[in-house]
Coordinates of C-alpha atoms and ligand atoms in Angstrom, one line a residue:
M1224 CA -29.0 14.9 160.0
L1225 CA -26.5 17.9 159.7
K1226 CA -26.6 18.3 163.4
T1227 CA -25.7 14.6 163.9
I1228 CA -22.7 14.9 161.5
H1229 CA -21.6 18.1 163.3
Q1230 CA -21.9 16.3 166.7
K1231 CA -19.9 13.4 165.4
R1232 CA -17.1 15.7 164.3
V1233 CA -17.1 17.5 167.6
N1234 CA -17.0 14.1 169.4
A1235 CA -14.1 12.9 167.2
K1236 CA -12.2 16.2 167.9
N1237 CA -12.7 15.8 171.7
E1238 CA -11.6 12.2 171.5
N1239 CA -8.4 13.2 169.6
R1240 CA -7.7 15.9 172.2
E1241 CA -8.3 13.4 175.0
R1242 CA -5.9 11.0 173.3
K1243 CA -3.2 13.6 172.8
K1244 CA -3.2 14.2 176.5
G1245 CA -1.7 10.7 177.0
T1246 CA 1.9 10.4 177.9
S1247 CA 4.1 9.1 175.1
I1248 CA 5.9 5.8 175.7
Y1249 CA 9.2 7.6 175.0
L1250 CA 8.7 10.1 177.8
L1251 CA 7.4 7.4 180.1
L1252 CA 10.4 5.2 179.5
W1253 CA 12.8 8.0 179.9
A1254 CA 11.3 9.1 183.2
V1255 CA 11.2 5.6 184.5
F1256 CA 14.8 4.9 183.5
S1257 CA 16.1 8.2 184.9
V1258 CA 14.3 7.9 188.2
F1259 CA 15.5 4.3 188.5
A1260 CA 19.1 5.3 187.7
L1261 CA 18.9 8.2 190.0
A1262 CA 17.5 6.1 192.8
I1263 CA 20.3 3.5 192.4
V1264 CA 23.0 6.2 192.3
I1265 CA 21.7 7.9 195.4
I1266 CA 21.4 4.6 197.3
V1267 CA 24.8 3.5 196.2
S1268 CA 26.5 6.8 197.0
V1269 CA 24.8 7.2 200.4
A1270 CA 25.7 3.6 201.3
L1271 CA 29.3 4.0 200.0
T1272 CA 29.8 7.3 201.8
A1273 CA 28.4 6.0 205.1
V1274 CA 30.3 2.7 205.0
T1275 CA 33.6 4.2 203.9
G1276 CA 33.3 7.1 206.2
Q1277 CA 32.6 4.9 209.2
A1278 CA 35.5 2.6 208.3
Y1279 CA 37.9 5.6 208.1
R1280 CA 36.6 6.9 211.5
D1281 CA 37.0 3.5 213.1
E1282 CA 40.5 3.2 211.8
A1283 CA 41.4 6.7 212.9
E1284 CA 40.0 6.0 216.4
Q1285 CA 42.0 2.8 216.6
E1286 CA 45.1 4.5 215.4
V1287 CA 44.8 7.4 217.9
R1288 CA 44.2 4.9 220.7
E1289 CA 47.2 2.7 219.9
K1290 CA 49.6 5.6 219.2
G1291 CA 48.3 7.4 222.3
S1292 CA 49.0 4.5 224.6
H1293 CA 52.4 4.0 223.0
L1294 CA 53.3 7.6 223.3
R1295 CA 52.2 7.6 226.9
L1296 CA 55.0 5.2 227.6
V1297 CA 57.4 6.9 225.4
V1298 CA 57.0 10.4 226.8
T1299 CA 57.1 9.2 230.4
S1300 CA 60.5 7.5 229.9
Q1301 CA 63.8 9.2 229.8
V1302 CA 64.4 11.5 226.8
P1303 CA 67.0 9.7 224.6
D1304 CA 70.5 11.2 224.6
S1305 CA 70.2 12.1 220.9
F1306 CA 67.7 14.8 221.8
H1307 CA 68.8 17.8 223.7
T1308 CA 65.4 18.9 225.0
M1309 CA 62.0 17.5 225.7
S1310 CA 60.6 19.9 223.1
E1311 CA 62.8 18.6 220.4
Y1312 CA 61.9 15.0 221.4
V1313 CA 58.2 15.8 221.2
R1314 CA 58.6 17.5 217.8
Y1315 CA 60.4 14.4 216.6
L1316 CA 57.6 12.1 217.9
N1317 CA 55.1 14.4 216.3
T1318 CA 56.6 13.9 212.9
S1319 CA 57.4 10.2 213.2
Y1320 CA 53.9 9.2 214.6
G1321 CA 52.0 11.3 212.2
V1322 CA 49.8 12.8 214.9
D1323 CA 49.7 16.1 216.8
I1324 CA 51.3 15.6 220.3
F1325 CA 51.2 18.1 223.1
I1326 CA 52.2 18.0 226.7
L1327 CA 50.0 20.4 228.7
D1328 CA 50.1 21.6 232.2
L1329 CA 47.1 21.5 234.4
D1330 CA 46.1 25.1 233.4
G1331 CA 46.0 24.0 229.8
S1332 CA 49.1 25.8 228.6
V1333 CA 51.3 24.0 226.2
M1334 CA 54.5 22.8 227.9
Y1335 CA 56.0 20.8 224.9
P1336 CA 56.8 21.3 222.2
E1337 CA 57.7 24.9 223.2
R1338 CA 57.6 26.0 219.6
P1339 CA 55.2 23.8 217.8
N1340 CA 55.8 23.1 214.0
Y1341 CA 52.7 25.1 213.3
E1342 CA 50.6 27.8 214.8
L1343 CA 48.3 26.5 217.6
P1344 CA 44.6 26.8 216.9
R1345 CA 42.9 29.7 218.7
D1346 CA 40.5 27.4 220.6
F1347 CA 43.3 25.4 222.0
P1348 CA 42.7 26.4 225.7
S1349 CA 39.1 25.2 225.4
R1350 CA 40.4 21.8 224.1
T1351 CA 42.3 21.3 227.3
Q1352 CA 39.2 22.1 229.2
E1353 CA 37.4 19.5 227.1
L1354 CA 40.0 16.9 227.8
K1355 CA 39.8 17.5 231.6
T1356 CA 36.0 17.2 231.5
H1357 CA 36.2 13.9 229.6
L1358 CA 38.8 12.4 231.9
Q1359 CA 36.8 13.5 234.9
R1360 CA 33.6 12.0 233.6
A1361 CA 35.3 8.7 232.7
G1362 CA 37.2 8.6 236.0
T1363 CA 40.2 7.1 234.3
S1364 CA 43.7 8.2 233.6
S1365 CA 43.4 8.0 229.8
I1366 CA 40.6 8.5 227.3
V1367 CA 39.8 8.5 223.6
Y1368 CA 37.0 10.8 222.4
E1369 CA 35.8 12.5 219.2
R1370 CA 35.7 16.2 218.7
P1371 CA 34.7 18.0 215.6
N1372 CA 37.0 16.7 212.8
A1373 CA 39.4 14.9 215.0
F1374 CA 39.9 12.0 217.5
V1375 CA 41.8 12.8 220.7
Y1376 CA 43.7 10.6 223.0
G1377 CA 44.3 12.2 226.4
A1378 CA 46.0 11.0 229.5
T1379 CA 47.3 12.3 232.8
I1380 CA 51.0 11.6 233.1
T1381 CA 54.1 12.5 235.1
L1382 CA 57.2 13.3 233.2
Y1383 CA 60.4 11.3 233.8
D1384 CA 62.3 14.3 235.1
N1385 CA 59.5 15.6 237.3
R1386 CA 57.6 12.9 239.0
E1387 CA 55.9 15.2 241.4
E1388 CA 53.8 17.2 238.8
T1389 CA 50.9 15.8 236.9
V1390 CA 50.5 16.9 233.3
F1391 CA 48.4 16.0 230.3
L1392 CA 49.4 14.1 227.2
Y1393 CA 47.2 15.4 224.3
V1394 CA 47.4 13.4 221.1
E1395 CA 45.1 14.4 218.2
K1396 CA 44.4 12.6 214.9
S1397 CA 42.7 14.9 212.4
L1398 CA 39.8 13.6 210.4
Q1399 CA 40.4 15.9 207.5
L1400 CA 41.5 13.0 205.3
V1401 CA 38.3 11.2 206.1
Q1402 CA 36.3 14.2 205.1
A1403 CA 38.3 14.6 201.9
A1404 CA 37.6 10.9 201.1
E1405 CA 33.9 11.5 201.7
E1406 CA 33.9 14.5 199.5
Q1407 CA 35.6 12.5 196.8
I1408 CA 33.0 9.7 197.0
L1409 CA 30.3 12.4 196.7
L1410 CA 31.9 14.0 193.7
R1411 CA 32.3 10.6 192.0
S1412 CA 28.7 9.7 192.8
I1413 CA 27.6 13.0 191.1
M1414 CA 29.8 12.1 188.0
L1415 CA 28.5 8.6 188.0
G1416 CA 24.9 9.9 188.3
T1417 CA 25.4 12.2 185.3
A1418 CA 26.9 9.3 183.3
V1419 CA 24.0 7.0 184.3
F1420 CA 21.5 9.7 183.3
F1421 CA 23.1 9.9 180.0
V1422 CA 23.1 6.1 179.5
A1423 CA 19.5 6.0 180.7
F1424 CA 18.7 8.6 178.1
I1425 CA 20.3 6.7 175.3
V1426 CA 19.0 3.3 176.3
S1427 CA 15.4 4.7 176.8
S1428 CA 15.5 6.4 173.4
A1429 CA 16.7 3.2 171.7
L1430 CA 14.2 1.0 173.6
S1431 CA 11.3 3.3 173.1
R1432 CA 12.1 3.5 169.4
L1433 CA 12.2 -0.3 169.3
L1434 CA 8.8 -0.5 171.1
T1435 CA 7.0 2.3 169.4
R1436 CA 8.1 1.7 165.8
P1437 CA 5.7 -1.2 165.3
I1438 CA 2.9 0.7 167.0
L1439 CA 3.5 3.7 164.8
E1440 CA 3.6 1.4 161.8
I1441 CA 0.3 -0.3 162.7
T1442 CA -1.2 3.2 163.3
E1443 CA -0.2 4.2 159.8
K1444 CA -1.5 1.0 158.3
A1445 CA -4.8 1.4 160.2
K1446 CA -5.1 4.9 158.6
T1447 CA -4.6 3.5 155.2
F1448 CA -7.1 0.7 156.0
A1449 CA -9.6 3.3 157.1
T1450 CA -9.5 4.7 153.6
G1451 CA -10.9 1.4 152.3
N1452 CA -7.7 -0.4 151.4
F1453 CA -8.4 -4.0 152.4
D1454 CA -5.1 -5.3 151.0
I1455 CA -3.1 -4.0 153.9
D1456 CA -1.2 -6.5 156.0
F1457 CA -0.7 -5.4 159.6
H1458 CA 2.2 -7.7 160.2
G1459 CA 5.6 -6.2 159.8
A1460 CA 9.3 -7.2 160.0
A1461 CA 10.9 -7.9 163.4
Y1462 CA 7.7 -7.6 165.5
N1463 CA 7.8 -9.0 169.0
K1464 CA 5.3 -11.5 170.4
E1465 CA 2.8 -8.9 171.6
M1466 CA 2.9 -6.9 168.4
I1467 CA 2.4 -10.0 166.3
E1468 CA -0.7 -10.7 168.4
L1469 CA -1.9 -7.2 167.9
A1470 CA -1.2 -7.4 164.1
T1471 CA -3.0 -10.7 163.9
A1472 CA -6.0 -9.2 165.7
F1473 CA -6.0 -6.3 163.2
N1474 CA -5.7 -8.6 160.3
Y1475 CA -8.7 -10.6 161.6
A1476 CA -10.7 -7.4 162.0
R1477 CA -9.7 -6.4 158.5
D1478 CA -10.9 -9.7 157.1
E1479 CA -14.2 -9.5 158.8
I1480 CA -14.8 -5.9 157.7
S1481 CA -13.7 -6.8 154.2
K1482 CA -16.0 -9.8 154.1
A1483 CA -18.9 -7.6 155.2
D1484 CA -18.0 -5.0 152.7
T1485 CA -17.8 -7.6 149.9
M1486 CA -21.1 -9.0 151.0
R1487 CA -22.7 -5.6 150.8
K1488 CA -21.3 -4.9 147.3
E1489 CA -22.3 -8.4 146.1
L1490 CA -25.8 -8.0 147.5
I1491 CA -26.3 -4.8 145.6
A1492 CA -24.8 -6.2 142.4
N1493 CA -26.7 -9.4 142.7
V1494 CA -30.0 -7.8 143.4
S1495 CA -29.8 -5.5 140.4
H1496 CA -28.6 -8.3 138.2
D1497 CA -31.3 -10.7 139.1
F1498 CA -34.1 -8.1 139.2
K1499 CA -33.3 -6.9 135.7
T1500 CA -34.1 -10.2 133.9
P1501 CA -37.6 -10.7 135.3
L1502 CA -38.4 -7.0 134.9
T1503 CA -37.4 -7.2 131.3
M1504 CA -39.7 -10.1 130.8
I1505 CA -42.6 -8.4 132.6
K1506 CA -42.1 -5.4 130.4
A1507 CA -41.9 -7.5 127.3
Y1508 CA -45.1 -9.4 128.1
A1509 CA -46.9 -6.3 129.1
S1510 CA -46.0 -4.8 125.7
M1511 CA -47.1 -8.0 124.0
I1512 CA -50.5 -7.7 125.7
V1513 CA -50.7 -4.1 124.6
E1514 CA -49.6 -4.7 121.0
I1515 CA -50.5 -8.2 120.1
S1516 CA -52.5 -10.3 122.4
G1517 CA -54.8 -7.6 124.0
D1518 CA -57.8 -8.9 122.1
I1519 CA -57.1 -12.6 122.0
K1520 CA -58.2 -13.7 125.4
E1521 CA -56.3 -17.0 125.4
K1522 CA -53.0 -15.4 124.5
R1523 CA -53.6 -12.5 126.7
D1524 CA -54.2 -14.7 129.7
Q1525 CA -51.1 -16.8 128.9
H1526 CA -49.0 -13.6 128.7
A1527 CA -50.5 -12.1 131.8
Q1528 CA -49.7 -15.4 133.6
V1529 CA -46.0 -15.0 132.6
I1530 CA -46.1 -11.5 134.1
V1531 CA -47.7 -12.9 137.3
D1532 CA -45.1 -15.7 137.4
E1533 CA -42.2 -13.3 136.9
A1534 CA -43.6 -10.9 139.5
D1535 CA -43.8 -13.8 141.9
R1536 CA -40.3 -14.7 141.0
L1537 CA -39.2 -11.2 141.8
A1538 CA -40.8 -11.3 145.1
L1539 CA -39.1 -14.6 145.8
L1540 CA -35.8 -13.2 144.7
V1541 CA -36.0 -10.3 147.1
G1542 CA -35.7 -12.8 150.0
D1543 CA -33.5 -15.1 148.0
M1544 CA -30.8 -12.5 147.1
L1545 CA -30.3 -12.0 150.8
D1546 CA -30.0 -15.7 151.2
L1547 CA -27.5 -16.0 148.3
S1548 CA -25.2 -13.3 149.6
K1549 CA -25.2 -15.1 152.9
L1550 CA -24.5 -18.3 151.1
Q1551 CA -21.5 -16.8 149.4
S1552 CA -20.1 -15.6 152.7
G1553 CA -20.7 -19.1 154.1
L1554 CA -23.4 -17.9 156.5
Q1555 CA -26.5 -19.6 155.1
E1556 CA -27.6 -23.2 154.8
L1557 CA -29.5 -24.6 151.8
K1558 CA -33.2 -25.5 152.0
K1559 CA -33.0 -28.8 150.3
T1560 CA -36.1 -30.7 149.1
V1561 CA -36.6 -33.5 146.6
V1562 CA -37.4 -31.7 143.3
D1563 CA -38.8 -33.2 140.1
M1564 CA -36.0 -31.8 137.9
S1565 CA -37.7 -33.0 134.7
A1566 CA -40.8 -30.9 135.4
Y1567 CA -38.7 -28.1 136.7
V1568 CA -36.6 -27.8 133.5
H1569 CA -39.9 -27.5 131.5
E1570 CA -41.2 -24.9 133.8
I1571 CA -38.0 -22.8 133.5
I1572 CA -37.9 -23.2 129.7
D1573 CA -41.5 -21.9 129.6
R1574 CA -40.3 -18.6 131.0
F1575 CA -38.4 -18.1 127.8
D1576 CA -41.5 -18.6 125.6
Y1577 CA -41.6 -14.9 124.9
L1578 CA -38.3 -15.1 123.1
R1579 CA -39.6 -18.0 121.0
E1580 CA -42.7 -16.1 120.1
T1581 CA -41.2 -12.6 119.6
Q1582 CA -37.7 -13.1 118.5
G1583 CA -37.7 -16.4 116.7
Y1584 CA -35.6 -18.4 119.2
T1585 CA -35.8 -22.2 119.0
F1586 CA -35.5 -24.3 122.1
I1587 CA -34.8 -28.0 121.4
L1588 CA -35.7 -30.0 124.5
D1589 CA -34.3 -33.5 125.2
V1590 CA -35.6 -34.0 128.7
E1591 CA -36.0 -37.4 130.3
D1592 CA -39.0 -37.8 132.6
G1593 CA -38.9 -38.7 136.3
L1594 CA -35.5 -37.4 137.3
F1595 CA -35.4 -36.3 140.9
A1596 CA -32.7 -34.5 142.9
C1597 CA -32.4 -33.2 146.4
V1598 CA -31.6 -29.5 146.0
D1599 CA -32.6 -26.1 147.1
E1600 CA -35.3 -25.5 144.5
I1601 CA -35.1 -21.8 144.2
K1602 CA -31.4 -21.6 144.0
I1603 CA -31.1 -24.4 141.4
G1604 CA -33.9 -22.7 139.5
Q1605 CA -31.7 -19.6 139.4
V1606 CA -28.8 -21.6 138.1
L1607 CA -30.7 -23.2 135.3
Y1608 CA -32.3 -19.9 134.4
N1609 CA -28.9 -18.1 134.3
L1610 CA -27.4 -20.9 132.2
I1611 CA -30.3 -21.0 129.7
G1612 CA -30.3 -17.1 129.6
N1613 CA -26.6 -17.1 128.8
A1614 CA -27.1 -19.7 126.0
V1615 CA -29.8 -17.5 124.5
N1616 CA -27.5 -14.5 124.8
Y1617 CA -24.5 -16.1 123.2
T1618 CA -26.0 -18.5 120.7
G1619 CA -25.4 -18.2 117.0
E1620 CA -27.4 -16.7 114.1
D1621 CA -29.6 -19.8 114.0
K1622 CA -30.9 -18.7 117.5
K1623 CA -31.0 -22.3 118.6
V1624 CA -30.6 -23.5 122.2
V1625 CA -30.6 -27.2 123.1
V1626 CA -31.6 -28.1 126.7
R1627 CA -31.0 -31.7 127.9
L1628 CA -31.7 -33.6 131.0
K1629 CA -30.3 -37.1 130.7
T1630 CA -29.2 -40.0 132.8
V1631 CA -25.4 -40.5 133.0
D1632 CA -25.3 -43.6 135.2
K1633 CA -27.5 -45.1 137.9
N1634 CA -26.5 -42.4 140.4
T1635 CA -26.2 -39.4 138.2
F1636 CA -28.1 -37.4 135.6
R1637 CA -26.8 -34.3 133.7
F1638 CA -28.5 -31.0 132.9
S1639 CA -26.9 -29.3 129.9
V1640 CA -27.6 -26.4 127.8
S1641 CA -25.8 -25.9 124.4
D1642 CA -25.7 -23.0 122.1
S1643 CA -24.3 -22.6 118.6
G1644 CA -22.4 -19.3 119.4
K1645 CA -18.8 -18.4 118.9
G1646 CA -17.7 -20.4 122.0
I1647 CA -15.3 -19.4 124.7
K1648 CA -11.5 -19.4 124.3
K1649 CA -9.8 -22.0 126.5
E1650 CA -7.8 -19.4 128.4
D1651 CA -11.0 -17.4 129.2
I1652 CA -12.8 -20.4 130.7
P1653 CA -11.4 -20.0 134.2
T1654 CA -12.3 -16.3 134.3
I1655 CA -15.9 -16.5 133.2
W1656 CA -16.9 -17.9 136.6
Q1657 CA -15.3 -14.9 138.4
R1658 CA -17.4 -12.2 139.8
Y1659 CA -18.0 -9.1 137.6
Y1660 CA -16.3 -10.8 134.6
R1661 CA -17.9 -9.8 131.4
S1662 CA -16.8 -10.2 127.8
N1663 CA -16.7 -6.9 125.9
D1664 CA -19.4 -7.7 123.4
S1665 CA -22.2 -7.7 126.0
H1666 CA -24.3 -5.2 124.3
K1667 CA -27.8 -5.8 123.0
R1668 CA -28.6 -9.2 124.4
P1669 CA -32.1 -10.6 124.7
V1670 CA -31.5 -11.7 128.3
R1671 CA -29.8 -8.8 130.1
G1672 CA -27.1 -9.5 132.7
T1673 CA -24.6 -7.7 134.8
G1674 CA -21.8 -10.2 134.6
L1675 CA -22.8 -11.9 137.9
G1676 CA -24.8 -14.8 136.5
L1677 CA -22.0 -17.4 136.4
S1678 CA -20.6 -16.4 139.7
I1679 CA -24.0 -17.0 141.3
V1680 CA -24.2 -20.3 139.4
K1681 CA -20.8 -21.3 140.8
A1682 CA -21.6 -20.3 144.4
V1683 CA -24.8 -22.2 144.4
L1684 CA -23.3 -25.3 142.8
I1685 CA -20.3 -25.4 145.1
K1686 CA -22.6 -25.1 148.1
H1687 CA -24.6 -28.0 146.7
D1688 CA -21.3 -29.9 146.1
L1689 CA -22.3 -30.6 142.5
H1690 CA -20.0 -31.2 139.6
F1691 CA -20.4 -28.6 136.9
G1692 CA -18.5 -27.1 134.0
V1693 CA -18.4 -26.0 130.4
E1694 CA -17.2 -27.6 127.2
S1695 CA -16.7 -25.1 124.5
E1696 CA -15.2 -25.0 121.0
V1697 CA -14.4 -21.6 119.5
G1698 CA -16.7 -21.0 116.5
K1699 CA -19.0 -23.9 117.2
G1700 CA -20.6 -23.1 120.6
S1701 CA -20.6 -24.0 124.2
T1702 CA -22.3 -26.5 126.5
F1703 CA -22.7 -25.7 130.2
F1704 CA -23.5 -28.7 132.3
V1705 CA -24.4 -29.7 135.9
D1706 CA -24.4 -33.2 137.2
F1707 CA -27.1 -34.0 139.8
T1708 CA -27.2 -36.9 142.1
M1709 CA -30.2 -39.2 141.4
E1710 CA -32.9 -39.2 144.1
E1711 CA -35.1 -42.3 144.1
Ligands
ADP2336 P1 -23.2 -12.0 131.7 O1 -23.8 -13.1 130.9 O2 -24.3 -11.2 132.4 O3 -22.2 -11.2 131.2 P2 -22.3 -14.2 133.2 O4 -21.7 -14.3 134.5 O5 -23.5 -15.0 133.0 O6 -22.6 -12.7 133.0 O7 -21.2 -14.6 132.1 C1 -19.9 -14.2 132.2 C2 -19.3 -14.2 130.9 O8 -19.1 -15.6 130.4 C3 -20.0 -13.5 129.8 O9 -19.8 -12.2 129.8 C4 -19.5 -14.2 128.6 O10 -18.3 -13.7 128.2 C5 -19.2 -15.6 129.0 N1 -20.3 -16.6 128.7 C6 -21.3 -17.0 129.5 N2 -22.1 -17.9 128.9 C7 -21.6 -18.0 127.7 C8 -22.0 -18.8 126.5 N3 -23.0 -19.6 126.6 N4 -21.2 -18.7 125.4 C9 -20.2 -17.8 125.3 N5 -19.8 -17.1 126.4 C10 -20.5 -17.2 127.5

């Protein structure tokens, strides 16, 4: 036994550990949101950089091509009068076209401008070589090509004042601006990415709080429920559809568990209540045999018979209590048969003979013969027994109990039991049918009870669909009644 409990605890611990390994919704949402945001930012920035970069490149290429062709015409024409030298003219063109213009001789040396606006790059001779190679490969007199960080327009030309000599026109458009733009896009993408990360963080926290709040709430409620609080309601404010379904399922489980728990409690209470009465009688008759009737055969046999009957009744009750608790939870059907109620009432009254004989109780019977009803005999027997037992318990000093079985109309007859006790206050009448209700003065009663008698009566009669009730006047006594449907 101890080992099993220990094993269970170990299992529970392992289970908890297993559960703790699970990723929290919060982290999961955050990860998903962040990865999603990151993916979008990367895709957008890569696409944007590529598209914009390409557009800039195309534009630069187009520009160098157009300006190059135009400059080719310009530099091969006569230098305008306003310029003193070719160098001056080229410098001017350089500035006004926004591109680098050089006129190179066939060796690759810069002819014009003689003093460029800026220092020539160190690799300039190799660029001339590059131009020559491109022109040769294309087999044309002009070409546009891309070199690292620049587009170049190159052409073989003859200058206006020296038609004999072939020279090169070299026009270069730098791509530095394009690169700067690409860098800007990248920088903004990183900033945007950081911002999106931040937004994803806030949104995922808010969303996860929204999603996990009801789960945490239900978890807390389940813990309270586990301590035996069946009043818990798993529904909560502002639950979404899925959470409402979950809460409804929990509530259903709660109701079922609570029903089973109530059934268990009722069974124990009912069993003890209904066992006490016959046991008391068995004990009383056994004492009577010992003390009074031991030597008087006739009396002794009669008393012994009551003991046998009560023992039988106990045996019957063992099975019956189970049936009853099922009946109260709506699980059991009645076993109805046609019962001679007139004879049955006599039979039940006989069980109280010991009270007549030992304690001076008087039972006045007004029982019509030949009244039949279709009922569950054992359960209705229990009802009549409980009602008569109560009348005995609560009757007045005269110790009188009146039992009647009388026709009401052609379809109905009424069983009633009256006592001359102190009666029941009007406001108490609804509560006496409730389970576990007991008046305070329940000590020292001839028929012992646990406060369940009337709730059993009520359950059985409701199940039979029979009309029943109590009429009581404080100080005068009470009459409990049941109306049976006449069976031909
Ligand atoms: P018990 O009699 O064991 O207490 P019952 O369920 O049979 O349990 O009765 C519930 C309560 O109803 C009693 O405690 C008592 O207060 C009241 N009661 C029942 N029958 C009578 C009666 N005949 N006269 C007065 N009070 C009664």
